[in-house]
Amino acid sequence: MKFRILGPVEIHDERTGVRILPTGAKQRALLGALVVKSGQIVSVHRLIDELWGEQPPANATNALQAHVARLRRLLPVPEPGSGEQHHEWIVTRSLGYVLRLGRAGTDADTFHRLAAQGRAAAAADPEQAAELLRQALALWRGPALEGSVLGDICAAEAAQLEENRLTALEALYDACLRASRHGEITGELEELTTDHPMRERFYDLLMVALYRCGRQAEALSVYDRARKRLVHELGVEPGPALRARMESILQHDPRLAVPGTAEFTARIHPMPLPSAPLPSGPQTGPEAGPDATVLSLTGEIARLRSRIERLSLEQEALMRRFDALVAHPAAGQ
């Protein structure tokens, strides 16, 4: 038996495939609240508030009892002669009611378990992590507790589950990037940035995926789109992580390289830098004295400083150009 809340609330017998769906919003809200608080006593007062809010009926306690009785009749009982022990799903206590799952489970518990396993495997085995996370996300059939959110219990749980779903999606696409599957996920990430425009992590992942596909200009345009949306909706600039991602793309940071490539390997195990050409004049060697060595090193340091200054100027010019393109998109086109 599985109590499902990752979508419309229902009871599913995994052996027979039979699905039991409560009829009516009150029945769905009651079952949803009891599943969310399974194993805990939910007071009569709190259940009345969950079902009717600030406008309970005059005989609210009796009305709740009637709903509980109807819900009990919906829950499965062993077939006569099956040998299965009878299990009382909803137990009445002095203060309220408690749903006892027994050997049954919930799809939410399965989702949390698979998502946690996926996140734990991300560093060592990103392919396996992606598979586990996709299995977890496949359990969703729609918005959590869809059609059951009448009161605080289901509303709070639905919001928390949705946040967990988005976190699992972020972990999934991070694992895909670790597994060098950037070309497969750009379309999915585009949809997520549209569906969740205030969530900067999806923009970040999309920028990396596009950059690794050789689409640097599109990656930078994603940052521009994110910035405009955040400024328009919230009045804030993108956070430090997204700004840092944009700068790393502008600078072709080797840390953005695809895992397994020469660039990525060089980042993890850098090769020795080739020596710069020695300056004209006395050369160092077995017969060279201290003065010649000092002169050689001085010239090398001067060349390195000149190179650093030139790179800094190029970076500033790129940043000024980017700022101009952001300020005047028509001119950029």
Short mmCIF file of C-alpha atoms in Angstrom, two decimals, residues 165-171 173 188-208 222 242:
data_model
loop_
_atom_site.label_atom_id
_atom_site.label_comp_id
_atom_site.label_asym_id
_atom_site.label_seq_id
_atom_site.Cartn_x
_atom_site.Cartn_y
_atom_site.Cartn_z
CA ARG A 165 11.38 19.15 -5.64
CA LEU A 166 13.17 22.23 -6.96
CA THR A 167 16.26 21.39 -4.90
CA ALA A 168 16.23 17.89 -6.38
CA LEU A 169 15.99 19.38 -9.88
CA GLU A 170 19.02 21.56 -9.17
CA ALA A 171 20.94 18.51 -7.94
CA TYR A 173 21.19 19.08 -13.53
CA GLU A 188 14.91 21.49 -19.87
CA LEU A 189 16.82 24.26 -18.10
CA GLU A 190 15.37 26.87 -20.47
CA GLU A 191 11.88 25.76 -19.42
CA LEU A 192 12.82 25.86 -15.74
CA THR A 193 14.14 29.42 -15.97
CA THR A 194 10.81 30.37 -17.55
CA ASP A 195 8.72 28.51 -14.97
CA HIS A 196 10.81 29.68 -11.98
CA PRO A 197 12.26 33.06 -13.03
CA MET A 198 13.30 34.06 -9.50
CA ARG A 199 15.44 30.96 -8.93
CA GLU A 200 19.00 31.99 -9.82
CA ARG A 201 20.47 28.49 -9.62
CA PHE A 202 18.61 27.40 -12.78
CA TYR A 203 20.10 30.37 -14.69
CA ASP A 204 23.54 29.42 -13.37
CA LEU A 205 23.24 25.80 -14.53
CA LEU A 206 21.90 26.88 -17.92
CA MET A 207 24.80 29.29 -18.45
CA VAL A 208 27.33 26.52 -17.77
CA VAL A 222 20.87 34.25 -20.05
CA LEU A 242 25.44 34.36 -10.70
#
